[in-house]
Amino acid sequence: MPELQRLRPDHAPALLAFERENRAYFAATIPDRGDDYFAHFDARHAALLAAQEAGLDHFHVLVDGEGAVLGRVNLVDVADGSAELGYRIAEKASGRGLATAAVLQACALAATTYGLTALRAVTTLDNAGSRAVLGRTGFVPGDGILLGGRPGMRYARDLTELRDALRSSAA
């Protein structure tokens, strides 16, 4: 079973391979990262780790038993008890419920380990898979937006009930 792990320096090679292998797949539903992302990957990875160490963001990778990255789940722009959720799953791993499971794990981490009370997310309207994951994981649709010139939607999830439920089940 794949494991959600907090991003570490040694994840860099597998993460870069994941991003390269799935670039065209991701670009079909979300704005492309651009060539600069790949050209300066090592510096970007180091910057992500520094932001994570400072508590500004929380980055995670979904890793299989051989160490290959199957997905990412990130909580970025942490401030005032909330963060924005972002995630992506490899094409070869899609349709197996991994995104839903990983997002649920990230919500639990956000509510307990990171002390957050709310999450935000956005997706394009033509990304039916992402909209379904958000719906299955307790996110509520909000205002329409444009993402890279494409129609999209904002989503939100209050984490206080989840936090209270997790605390009482641990007691």
GROMACS .gro file of N, CA and C in nm:
model
  513
    1MET      N    1   0.084  -0.119   0.000
    1MET     CA    2   0.000   0.000   0.000
    1MET      C    3   0.088   0.125   0.000
    2PRO      N    4   0.063   0.220  -0.088
    2PRO     CA    5   0.142   0.344  -0.091
    2PRO      C    6   0.134   0.418   0.043
    3GLU      N    7   0.241   0.489   0.074
    3GLU     CA    8   0.252   0.561   0.200
    3GLU      C    9   0.270   0.710   0.174
    4LEU      N   10   0.195   0.793   0.247
    4LEU     CA   11   0.210   0.938   0.240
    4LEU      C   12   0.325   0.977   0.332
    5GLN      N   13   0.430   1.037   0.276
    5GLN     CA   14   0.548   1.076   0.353
    5GLN      C   15   0.572   1.226   0.340
    6ARG      N   16   0.618   1.285   0.449
    6ARG     CA   17   0.657   1.426   0.446
    6ARG      C   18   0.779   1.438   0.354
    7LEU      N   19   0.779   1.541   0.271
    7LEU     CA   20   0.887   1.560   0.174
    7LEU      C   21   1.022   1.571   0.244
    8ARG      N   22   1.120   1.500   0.189
    8ARG     CA   23   1.258   1.498   0.241
    8ARG      C   24   1.355   1.525   0.126
    9PRO      N   25   1.480   1.559   0.158
    9PRO     CA   26   1.580   1.580   0.052
    9PRO      C   27   1.598   1.458  -0.038
   10ASP      N   28   1.594   1.337   0.019
   10ASP     CA   29   1.619   1.218  -0.061
   10ASP      C   30   1.504   1.180  -0.155
   11HIS      N   31   1.391   1.249  -0.146
   11HIS     CA   32   1.281   1.225  -0.239
   11HIS      C   33   1.307   1.290  -0.376
   12ALA      N   34   1.405   1.379  -0.386
   12ALA     CA   35   1.425   1.459  -0.507
   12ALA      C   36   1.433   1.377  -0.636
   13PRO      N   37   1.515   1.274  -0.648
   13PRO     CA   38   1.522   1.202  -0.776
   13PRO      C   39   1.390   1.137  -0.816
   14ALA      N   40   1.321   1.074  -0.721
   14ALA     CA   41   1.194   1.009  -0.753
   14ALA      C   42   1.086   1.112  -0.784
   15LEU      N   43   1.090   1.226  -0.716
   15LEU     CA   44   0.992   1.331  -0.742
   15LEU      C   45   1.012   1.392  -0.880
   16LEU      N   46   1.136   1.416  -0.918
   16LEU     CA   47   1.165   1.469  -1.051
   16LEU      C   48   1.120   1.370  -1.159
   17ALA      N   49   1.146   1.242  -1.138
   17ALA     CA   50   1.103   1.140  -1.234
   17ALA      C   51   0.950   1.140  -1.246
   18PHE      N   52   0.881   1.149  -1.135
   18PHE     CA   53   0.734   1.156  -1.132
   18PHE      C   54   0.684   1.275  -1.214
   19GLU      N   55   0.742   1.391  -1.192
   19GLU     CA   56   0.698   1.512  -1.262
   19GLU      C   57   0.725   1.502  -1.412
   20ARG      N   58   0.840   1.450  -1.449
   20ARG     CA   59   0.874   1.435  -1.592
   20ARG      C   60   0.782   1.333  -1.660
   21GLU      N   61   0.764   1.218  -1.597
   21GLU     CA   62   0.682   1.112  -1.656
   21GLU      C   63   0.536   1.153  -1.675
   22ASN      N   64   0.488   1.242  -1.590
   22ASN     CA   65   0.346   1.277  -1.592
   22ASN      C   66   0.318   1.418  -1.643
   23ARG      N   67   0.418   1.484  -1.697
   23ARG     CA   68   0.402   1.624  -1.737
   23ARG      C   69   0.287   1.643  -1.835
   24ALA      N   70   0.282   1.568  -1.942
   24ALA     CA   71   0.174   1.583  -2.040
   24ALA      C   72   0.040   1.546  -1.981
   25TYR      N   73   0.036   1.443  -1.899
   25TYR     CA   74  -0.088   1.400  -1.834
   25TYR      C   75  -0.143   1.512  -1.746
   26PHE      N   76  -0.058   1.573  -1.664
   26PHE     CA   77  -0.103   1.681  -1.577
   26PHE      C   78  -0.146   1.803  -1.658
   27ALA      N   79  -0.072   1.835  -1.763
   27ALA     CA   80  -0.101   1.955  -1.842
   27ALA      C   81  -0.237   1.948  -1.912
   28ALA      N   82  -0.293   1.829  -1.923
   28ALA     CA   83  -0.425   1.815  -1.984
   28ALA      C   84  -0.535   1.873  -1.896
   29THR      N   85  -0.511   1.883  -1.763
   29THR     CA   86  -0.616   1.933  -1.674
   29THR      C   87  -0.575   2.048  -1.584
   30ILE      N   88  -0.444   2.074  -1.572
   30ILE     CA   89  -0.397   2.185  -1.489
   30ILE      C   90  -0.287   2.259  -1.565
   31PRO      N   91  -0.265   2.386  -1.532
   31PRO     CA   92  -0.159   2.460  -1.601
   31PRO      C   93  -0.023   2.391  -1.587
   32ASP      N   94   0.053   2.386  -1.697
   32ASP     CA   95   0.184   2.322  -1.699
   32ASP      C   96   0.282   2.399  -1.612
   33ARG      N   97   0.376   2.329  -1.552
   33ARG     CA   98   0.478   2.392  -1.466
   33ARG      C   99   0.581   2.470  -1.548
   34GLY      N  100   0.596   2.439  -1.673
   34GLY     CA  101   0.692   2.509  -1.758
   34GLY      C  102   0.831   2.448  -1.751
   35ASP      N  103   0.910   2.476  -1.852
   35ASP     CA  104   1.045   2.420  -1.863
   35ASP      C  105   1.136   2.464  -1.749
   36ASP      N  106   1.117   2.586  -1.699
   36ASP     CA  107   1.201   2.640  -1.592
   36ASP      C  108   1.192   2.553  -1.466
   37TYR      N  109   1.075   2.497  -1.439
   37TYR     CA  110   1.056   2.410  -1.322
   37TYR      C  111   1.155   2.293  -1.328
   38PHE      N  112   1.167   2.232  -1.444
   38PHE     CA  113   1.254   2.115  -1.460
   38PHE      C  114   1.401   2.154  -1.466
   39ALA      N  115   1.430   2.267  -1.529
   39ALA     CA  116   1.568   2.313  -1.542
   39ALA      C  117   1.631   2.349  -1.407
   40HIS      N  118   1.549   2.395  -1.314
   40HIS     CA  119   1.598   2.438  -1.183
   40HIS      C  120   1.537   2.355  -1.070
   41PHE      N  121   1.511   2.229  -1.098
   41PHE     CA  122   1.442   2.144  -1.002
   41PHE      C  123   1.514   2.135  -0.867
   42ASP      N  124   1.645   2.114  -0.868
   42ASP     CA  125   1.718   2.097  -0.742
   42ASP      C  126   1.707   2.220  -0.653
   43ALA      N  127   1.721   2.338  -0.711
   43ALA     CA  128   1.707   2.461  -0.632
   43ALA      C  129   1.564   2.476  -0.582
   44ARG      N  130   1.469   2.442  -0.665
   44ARG     CA  131   1.328   2.451  -0.623
   44ARG      C  132   1.300   2.353  -0.509
   45HIS      N  133   1.352   2.232  -0.519
   45HIS     CA  134   1.332   2.132  -0.414
   45HIS      C  135   1.390   2.183  -0.281
   46ALA      N  136   1.508   2.240  -0.287
   46ALA     CA  137   1.571   2.295  -0.166
   46ALA      C  138   1.487   2.408  -0.108
   47ALA      N  139   1.430   2.492  -0.194
   47ALA     CA  140   1.346   2.602  -0.147
   47ALA      C  141   1.218   2.549  -0.082
   48LEU      N  142   1.161   2.443  -0.139
   48LEU     CA  143   1.041   2.383  -0.079
   48LEU      C  144   1.072   2.330   0.061
   49LEU      N  145   1.185   2.263   0.074
   49LEU     CA  146   1.224   2.209   0.204
   49LEU      C  147   1.248   2.320   0.306
   50ALA      N  148   1.305   2.431   0.262
   50ALA     CA  149   1.328   2.544   0.351
   50ALA      C  150   1.195   2.605   0.396
   51ALA      N  151   1.100   2.619   0.304
   51ALA     CA  152   0.968   2.672   0.340
   51ALA      C  153   0.896   2.578   0.436
   52GLN      N  154   0.913   2.448   0.413
   52GLN     CA  155   0.852   2.350   0.502
   52GLN      C  156   0.914   2.360   0.642
   53GLU      N  157   1.046   2.370   0.648
   53GLU     CA  158   1.115   2.382   0.777
   53GLU      C  159   1.070   2.506   0.852
   54ALA      N  160   1.037   2.613   0.779
   54ALA     CA  161   0.991   2.738   0.841
   54ALA      C  162   0.843   2.732   0.879
   55GLY      N  163   0.774   2.624   0.841
   55GLY     CA  164   0.632   2.611   0.875
   55GLY      C  165   0.538   2.685   0.781
   56LEU      N  166   0.591   2.731   0.668
   56LEU     CA  167   0.509   2.805   0.572
   56LEU      C  168   0.425   2.713   0.484
   57ASP      N  169   0.475   2.591   0.463
   57ASP     CA  170   0.410   2.493   0.377
   57ASP      C  171   0.437   2.354   0.435
   58HIS      N  172   0.354   2.258   0.393
   58HIS     CA  173   0.373   2.117   0.430
   58HIS      C  174   0.360   2.035   0.302
   59PHE      N  175   0.471   1.973   0.261
   59PHE     CA  176   0.475   1.897   0.136
   59PHE      C  177   0.481   1.748   0.166
   60HIS      N  178   0.409   1.670   0.084
   60HIS     CA  179   0.404   1.525   0.102
   60HIS      C  180   0.413   1.456  -0.033
   61VAL      N  181   0.471   1.338  -0.031
   61VAL     CA  182   0.473   1.253  -0.150
   61VAL      C  183   0.408   1.120  -0.115
   62LEU      N  184   0.338   1.063  -0.210
   62LEU     CA  185   0.278   0.931  -0.197
   62LEU      C  186   0.374   0.834  -0.264
   63VAL      N  187   0.433   0.744  -0.185
   63VAL     CA  188   0.543   0.659  -0.231
   63VAL      C  189   0.501   0.512  -0.227
   64ASP      N  190   0.537   0.440  -0.334
   64ASP     CA  191   0.508   0.296  -0.336
   64ASP      C  192   0.620   0.220  -0.264
   65GLY      N  193   0.608   0.088  -0.257
   65GLY     CA  194   0.704   0.005  -0.185
   65GLY      C  195   0.845   0.009  -0.238
   66GLU      N  196   0.862   0.047  -0.365
   66GLU     CA  197   0.997   0.056  -0.424
   66GLU      C  198   1.056   0.196  -0.416
   67GLY      N  199   0.981   0.291  -0.358
   67GLY     CA  200   1.031   0.427  -0.346
   67GLY      C  201   0.991   0.519  -0.459
   68ALA      N  202   0.913   0.469  -0.555
   68ALA     CA  203   0.866   0.555  -0.664
   68ALA      C  204   0.755   0.646  -0.613
   69VAL      N  205   0.755   0.770  -0.659
   69VAL     CA  206   0.651   0.864  -0.622
   69VAL      C  207   0.529   0.841  -0.711
   70LEU      N  208   0.415   0.819  -0.648
   70LEU     CA  209   0.288   0.801  -0.719
   70LEU      C  210   0.202   0.925  -0.713
   71GLY      N  211   0.237   1.017  -0.624
   71GLY     CA  212   0.156   1.139  -0.612
   71GLY      C  213   0.218   1.237  -0.515
   72ARG      N  214   0.154   1.353  -0.511
   72ARG     CA  215   0.194   1.460  -0.420
   72ARG      C  216   0.068   1.514  -0.355
   73VAL      N  217   0.080   1.554  -0.230
   73VAL     CA  218  -0.028   1.624  -0.162
   73VAL      C  219   0.039   1.733  -0.081
   74ASN      N  220   0.007   1.858  -0.114
   74ASN     CA  221   0.074   1.970  -0.051
   74ASN      C  222  -0.025   2.063   0.018
   75LEU      N  223   0.019   2.119   0.128
   75LEU     CA  224  -0.056   2.222   0.200
   75LEU      C  225   0.033   2.346   0.196
   76VAL      N  226  -0.008   2.446   0.121
   76VAL     CA  227   0.076   2.563   0.100
   76VAL      C  228   0.009   2.690   0.152
   77ASP      N  229   0.091   2.793   0.164
   77ASP     CA  230   0.043   2.923   0.213
   77ASP      C  231  -0.025   2.910   0.348
   78VAL      N  232   0.041   2.843   0.441
   78VAL     CA  233  -0.012   2.826   0.576
   78VAL      C  234  -0.013   2.961   0.646
   79ALA      N  235  -0.130   3.001   0.692
   79ALA     CA  236  -0.145   3.127   0.766
   79ALA      C  237  -0.282   3.129   0.833
   80ASP      N  238  -0.287   3.184   0.951
   80ASP     CA  239  -0.412   3.203   1.023
   80ASP      C  240  -0.495   3.075   1.034
   81GLY      N  241  -0.428   2.963   1.055
   81GLY     CA  242  -0.497   2.837   1.077
   81GLY      C  243  -0.549   2.768   0.953
   82SER      N  244  -0.509   2.816   0.835
   82SER     CA  245  -0.557   2.752   0.712
   82SER      C  246  -0.443   2.738   0.612
   83ALA      N  247  -0.470   2.663   0.507
   83ALA     CA  248  -0.373   2.642   0.400
   83ALA      C  249  -0.448   2.603   0.274
   84GLU      N  250  -0.378   2.610   0.162
   84GLU     CA  251  -0.436   2.564   0.036
   84GLU      C  252  -0.385   2.425   0.005
   85LEU      N  253  -0.478   2.335  -0.026
   85LEU     CA  254  -0.447   2.197  -0.062
   85LEU      C  255  -0.424   2.187  -0.211
   86GLY      N  256  -0.319   2.116  -0.249
   86GLY     CA  257  -0.294   2.083  -0.388
   86GLY      C  258  -0.249   1.939  -0.396
   87TYR      N  259  -0.286   1.868  -0.501
   87TYR     CA  260  -0.248   1.728  -0.513
   87TYR      C  261  -0.245   1.688  -0.658
   88ARG      N  262  -0.169   1.582  -0.687
   88ARG     CA  263  -0.163   1.523  -0.820
   88ARG      C  264  -0.121   1.377  -0.804
   89ILE      N  265  -0.180   1.293  -0.886
   89ILE     CA  266  -0.154   1.150  -0.883
   89ILE      C  267  -0.104   1.108  -1.022
   90ALA      N  268  -0.006   1.021  -1.026
   90ALA     CA  269   0.050   0.972  -1.152
   90ALA      C  270  -0.058   0.908  -1.238
   91GLU      N  271  -0.044   0.921  -1.368
   91GLU     CA  272  -0.140   0.862  -1.460
   91GLU      C  273  -0.154   0.712  -1.436
   92LYS      N  274  -0.041   0.643  -1.416
   92LYS     CA  275  -0.044   0.497  -1.398
   92LYS      C  276  -0.112   0.456  -1.267
   93ALA      N  277  -0.129   0.550  -1.174
   93ALA     CA  278  -0.191   0.520  -1.044
   93ALA      C  279  -0.331   0.576  -1.032
   94SER      N  280  -0.379   0.645  -1.134
   94SER     CA  281  -0.511   0.708  -1.124
   94SER      C  282  -0.622   0.604  -1.129
   95GLY      N  283  -0.738   0.641  -1.074
   95GLY     CA  284  -0.855   0.555  -1.076
   95GLY      C  285  -0.853   0.444  -0.972
   96ARG      N  286  -0.760   0.450  -0.878
   96ARG     CA  287  -0.750   0.346  -0.775
   96ARG      C  288  -0.785   0.397  -0.635
   97GLY      N  289  -0.836   0.520  -0.627
   97GLY     CA  290  -0.873   0.577  -0.497
   97GLY      C  291  -0.757   0.635  -0.420
   98LEU      N  292  -0.638   0.641  -0.482
   98LEU     CA  293  -0.521   0.691  -0.410
   98LEU      C  294  -0.532   0.840  -0.378
   99ALA      N  295  -0.587   0.919  -0.469
   99ALA     CA  296  -0.601   1.062  -0.442
   99ALA      C  297  -0.695   1.085  -0.324
  100THR      N  298  -0.807   1.016  -0.323
  100THR     CA  299  -0.902   1.032  -0.213
  100THR      C  300  -0.837   0.993  -0.081
  101ALA      N  301  -0.770   0.879  -0.077
  101ALA     CA  302  -0.705   0.833   0.047
  101ALA      C  303  -0.597   0.931   0.091
  102ALA      N  304  -0.515   0.978  -0.002
  102ALA     CA  305  -0.406   1.069   0.032
  102ALA      C  306  -0.460   1.204   0.080
  103VAL      N  307  -0.564   1.255   0.017
  103VAL     CA  308  -0.623   1.383   0.060
  103VAL      C  309  -0.684   1.367   0.199
  104LEU      N  310  -0.750   1.255   0.226
  104LEU     CA  311  -0.804   1.232   0.360
  104LEU      C  312  -0.693   1.228   0.464
  105GLN      N  313  -0.581   1.165   0.431
  105GLN     CA  314  -0.467   1.162   0.523
  105GLN      C  315  -0.412   1.302   0.545
  106ALA      N  316  -0.403   1.380   0.438
  106ALA     CA  317  -0.352   1.517   0.451
  106ALA      C  318  -0.446   1.602   0.536
  107CYS      N  319  -0.576   1.582   0.521
  107CYS     CA  320  -0.672   1.655   0.604
  107CYS      C  321  -0.652   1.620   0.752
  108ALA      N  322  -0.632   1.492   0.781
  108ALA     CA  323  -0.608   1.450   0.920
  108ALA      C  324  -0.480   1.511   0.974
  109LEU      N  325  -0.373   1.510   0.895
  109LEU     CA  326  -0.248   1.573   0.937
  109LEU      C  327  -0.267   1.723   0.960
  110ALA      N  328  -0.339   1.786   0.869
  110ALA     CA  329  -0.364   1.930   0.882
  110ALA      C  330  -0.437   1.962   1.012
  111ALA      N  331  -0.537   1.879   1.045
  111ALA     CA  332  -0.620   1.904   1.163
  111ALA      C  333  -0.549   1.871   1.294
  112THR      N  334  -0.454   1.778   1.290
  112THR     CA  335  -0.389   1.735   1.414
  112THR      C  336  -0.245   1.783   1.420
  113THR      N  337  -0.158   1.725   1.342
  113THR     CA  338  -0.015   1.754   1.347
  113THR      C  339   0.016   1.900   1.318
  114TYR      N  340  -0.052   1.959   1.219
  114TYR     CA  341  -0.020   2.096   1.179
  114TYR      C  342  -0.111   2.200   1.245
  115GLY      N  343  -0.214   2.157   1.317
  115GLY     CA  344  -0.299   2.250   1.391
  115GLY      C  345  -0.383   2.344   1.306
  116LEU      N  346  -0.417   2.302   1.185
  116LEU     CA  347  -0.497   2.389   1.097
  116LEU      C  348  -0.646   2.366   1.123
  117THR      N  349  -0.725   2.468   1.096
  117THR     CA  350  -0.870   2.459   1.116
  117THR      C  351  -0.948   2.462   0.985
  118ALA      N  352  -0.882   2.494   0.876
  118ALA     CA  353  -0.952   2.501   0.747
  118ALA      C  354  -0.854   2.480   0.632
  119LEU      N  355  -0.906   2.425   0.522
  119LEU     CA  356  -0.829   2.410   0.399
  119LEU      C  357  -0.907   2.469   0.283
  120ARG      N  358  -0.833   2.517   0.184
  120ARG     CA  359  -0.890   2.567   0.059
  120ARG      C  360  -0.832   2.485  -0.054
  121ALA      N  361  -0.903   2.479  -0.165
  121ALA     CA  362  -0.853   2.411  -0.284
  121ALA      C  363  -0.917   2.476  -0.406
  122VAL      N  364  -0.854   2.459  -0.521
  122VAL     CA  365  -0.911   2.506  -0.648
  122VAL      C  366  -0.888   2.399  -0.753
  123THR      N  367  -0.976   2.394  -0.850
  123THR     CA  368  -0.958   2.305  -0.964
  123THR      C  369  -1.034   2.361  -1.083
  124THR      N  370  -0.994   2.317  -1.200
  124THR     CA  371  -1.067   2.358  -1.320
  124THR      C  372  -1.196   2.278  -1.329
  125LEU      N  373  -1.296   2.336  -1.393
  125LEU     CA  374  -1.425   2.268  -1.406
  125LEU      C  375  -1.415   2.143  -1.492
  126ASP      N  376  -1.321   2.140  -1.586
  126ASP     CA  377  -1.308   2.023  -1.672
  126ASP      C  378  -1.227   1.910  -1.607
  127ASN      N  379  -1.182   1.929  -1.484
  127ASN     CA  380  -1.109   1.825  -1.412
  127ASN      C  381  -1.208   1.750  -1.322
  128ALA      N  382  -1.287   1.664  -1.383
  128ALA     CA  383  -1.392   1.591  -1.312
  128ALA      C  384  -1.334   1.504  -1.200
  129GLY      N  385  -1.218   1.444  -1.223
  129GLY     CA  386  -1.157   1.360  -1.121
  129GLY      C  387  -1.123   1.438  -0.996
  130SER      N  388  -1.064   1.555  -1.012
  130SER     CA  389  -1.027   1.638  -0.898
  130SER      C  390  -1.152   1.688  -0.825
  131ARG      N  391  -1.251   1.728  -0.900
  131ARG     CA  392  -1.377   1.773  -0.837
  131ARG      C  393  -1.440   1.660  -0.756
  132ALA      N  394  -1.434   1.538  -0.808
  132ALA     CA  395  -1.490   1.423  -0.736
  132ALA      C  396  -1.411   1.395  -0.608
  133VAL      N  397  -1.277   1.402  -0.614
  133VAL     CA  398  -1.196   1.381  -0.495
  133VAL      C  399  -1.231   1.484  -0.389
  134LEU      N  400  -1.239   1.609  -0.427
  134LEU     CA  401  -1.272   1.714  -0.331
  134LEU      C  402  -1.410   1.689  -0.268
  135GLY      N  403  -1.506   1.649  -0.348
  135GLY     CA  404  -1.639   1.619  -0.296
  135GLY      C  405  -1.638   1.502  -0.199
  136ARG      N  406  -1.564   1.397  -0.231
  136ARG     CA  407  -1.557   1.278  -0.145
  136ARG      C  408  -1.483   1.304  -0.015
  137THR      N  409  -1.401   1.407  -0.011
  137THR     CA  410  -1.318   1.432   0.107
  137THR      C  411  -1.367   1.551   0.191
  138GLY      N  412  -1.491   1.591   0.170
  138GLY     CA  413  -1.553   1.691   0.257
  138GLY      C  414  -1.537   1.836   0.216
  139PHE      N  415  -1.485   1.863   0.098
  139PHE     CA  416  -1.471   2.000   0.051
  139PHE      C  417  -1.603   2.047  -0.009
  140VAL      N  418  -1.635   2.172   0.016
  140VAL     CA  419  -1.760   2.231  -0.031
  140VAL      C  420  -1.728   2.331  -0.142
  141PRO      N  421  -1.798   2.322  -0.257
  141PRO     CA  422  -1.772   2.418  -0.366
  141PRO      C  423  -1.812   2.559  -0.327
  142GLY      N  424  -1.738   2.654  -0.383
  142GLY     CA  425  -1.765   2.796  -0.358
  142GLY      C  426  -1.773   2.873  -0.487
  143ASP      N  427  -1.702   2.984  -0.493
  143ASP     CA  428  -1.704   3.074  -0.608
  143ASP      C  429  -1.632   3.018  -0.728
  144GLY      N  430  -1.676   3.061  -0.845
  144GLY     CA  431  -1.607   3.030  -0.968
  144GLY      C  432  -1.486   3.121  -0.985
  145ILE      N  433  -1.382   3.070  -1.052
  145ILE     CA  434  -1.260   3.146  -1.076
  145ILE      C  435  -1.205   3.108  -1.213
  146LEU      N  436  -1.100   3.177  -1.255
  146LEU     CA  437  -1.025   3.138  -1.374
  146LEU      C  438  -0.889   3.087  -1.330
  147LEU      N  439  -0.849   2.971  -1.382
  147LEU     CA  440  -0.718   2.912  -1.354
  147LEU      C  441  -0.645   2.896  -1.486
  148GLY      N  442  -0.542   2.976  -1.506
  148GLY     CA  443  -0.471   2.970  -1.633
  148GLY      C  444  -0.562   2.996  -1.751
  149GLY      N  445  -0.660   3.083  -1.733
  149GLY     CA  446  -0.755   3.116  -1.838
  149GLY      C  447  -0.870   3.018  -1.853
  150ARG      N  448  -0.873   2.915  -1.769
  150ARG     CA  449  -0.979   2.814  -1.777
  150ARG      C  450  -1.076   2.830  -1.661
  151PRO      N  451  -1.205   2.806  -1.685
  151PRO     CA  452  -1.303   2.816  -1.575
  151PRO      C  453  -1.271   2.716  -1.465
  152GLY      N  454  -1.282   2.762  -1.341
  152GLY     CA  455  -1.253   2.677  -1.227
  152GLY      C  456  -1.347   2.704  -1.112
  153MET      N  457  -1.318   2.639  -1.001
  153MET     CA  458  -1.402   2.652  -0.882
  153MET      C  459  -1.314   2.650  -0.758
  154ARG      N  460  -1.353   2.733  -0.660
  154ARG     CA  461  -1.289   2.731  -0.528
  154ARG      C  462  -1.364   2.631  -0.440
  155TYR      N  463  -1.291   2.566  -0.350
  155TYR     CA  464  -1.349   2.473  -0.254
  155TYR      C  465  -1.294   2.505  -0.116
  156ALA      N  466  -1.367   2.466  -0.012
  156ALA     CA  467  -1.321   2.487   0.126
  156ALA      C  468  -1.363   2.368   0.212
  157ARG      N  469  -1.282   2.343   0.315
  157ARG     CA  470  -1.318   2.241   0.413
  157ARG      C  471  -1.281   2.290   0.551
  158ASP      N  472  -1.382   2.289   0.640
  158ASP     CA  473  -1.360   2.319   0.781
  158ASP      C  474  -1.306   2.192   0.846
  159LEU      N  475  -1.200   2.205   0.922
  159LEU     CA  476  -1.136   2.089   0.984
  159LEU      C  477  -1.168   2.071   1.131
  160THR      N  478  -1.250   2.160   1.190
  160THR     CA  479  -1.271   2.153   1.335
  160THR      C  480  -1.343   2.025   1.377
  161GLU      N  481  -1.443   1.982   1.302
  161GLU     CA  482  -1.513   1.858   1.338
  161GLU      C  483  -1.420   1.738   1.324
  162LEU      N  484  -1.340   1.735   1.218
  162LEU     CA  485  -1.245   1.627   1.198
  162LEU      C  486  -1.144   1.624   1.313
  163ARG      N  487  -1.091   1.740   1.348
  163ARG     CA  488  -0.994   1.748   1.459
  163ARG      C  489  -1.055   1.695   1.588
  164ASP      N  490  -1.179   1.737   1.619
  164ASP     CA  491  -1.245   1.692   1.742
  164ASP      C  492  -1.271   1.542   1.739
  165ALA      N  493  -1.312   1.489   1.624
  165ALA     CA  494  -1.337   1.345   1.612
  165ALA      C  495  -1.208   1.265   1.628
  166LEU      N  496  -1.100   1.312   1.568
  166LEU     CA  497  -0.972   1.243   1.580
  166LEU      C  498  -0.919   1.247   1.723
  167ARG      N  499  -0.939   1.358   1.790
  167ARG     CA  500  -0.896   1.369   1.929
  167ARG      C  501  -0.974   1.275   2.019
  168SER      N  502  -1.105   1.269   2.001
  168SER     CA  503  -1.186   1.183   2.087
  168SER      C  504  -1.163   1.035   2.059
  169SER      N  505  -1.129   0.999   1.934
  169SER     CA  506  -1.100   0.859   1.904
  169SER      C  507  -0.964   0.817   1.958
  170ALA      N  508  -0.874   0.913   1.974
  170ALA     CA  509  -0.741   0.884   2.029
  170ALA      C  510  -0.744   0.877   2.182
  171ALA      N  511  -0.847   0.935   2.242
  171ALA     CA  512  -0.855   0.939   2.389
  171ALA      C  513  -0.898   0.808   2.449
   0.00000   0.00000   0.00000
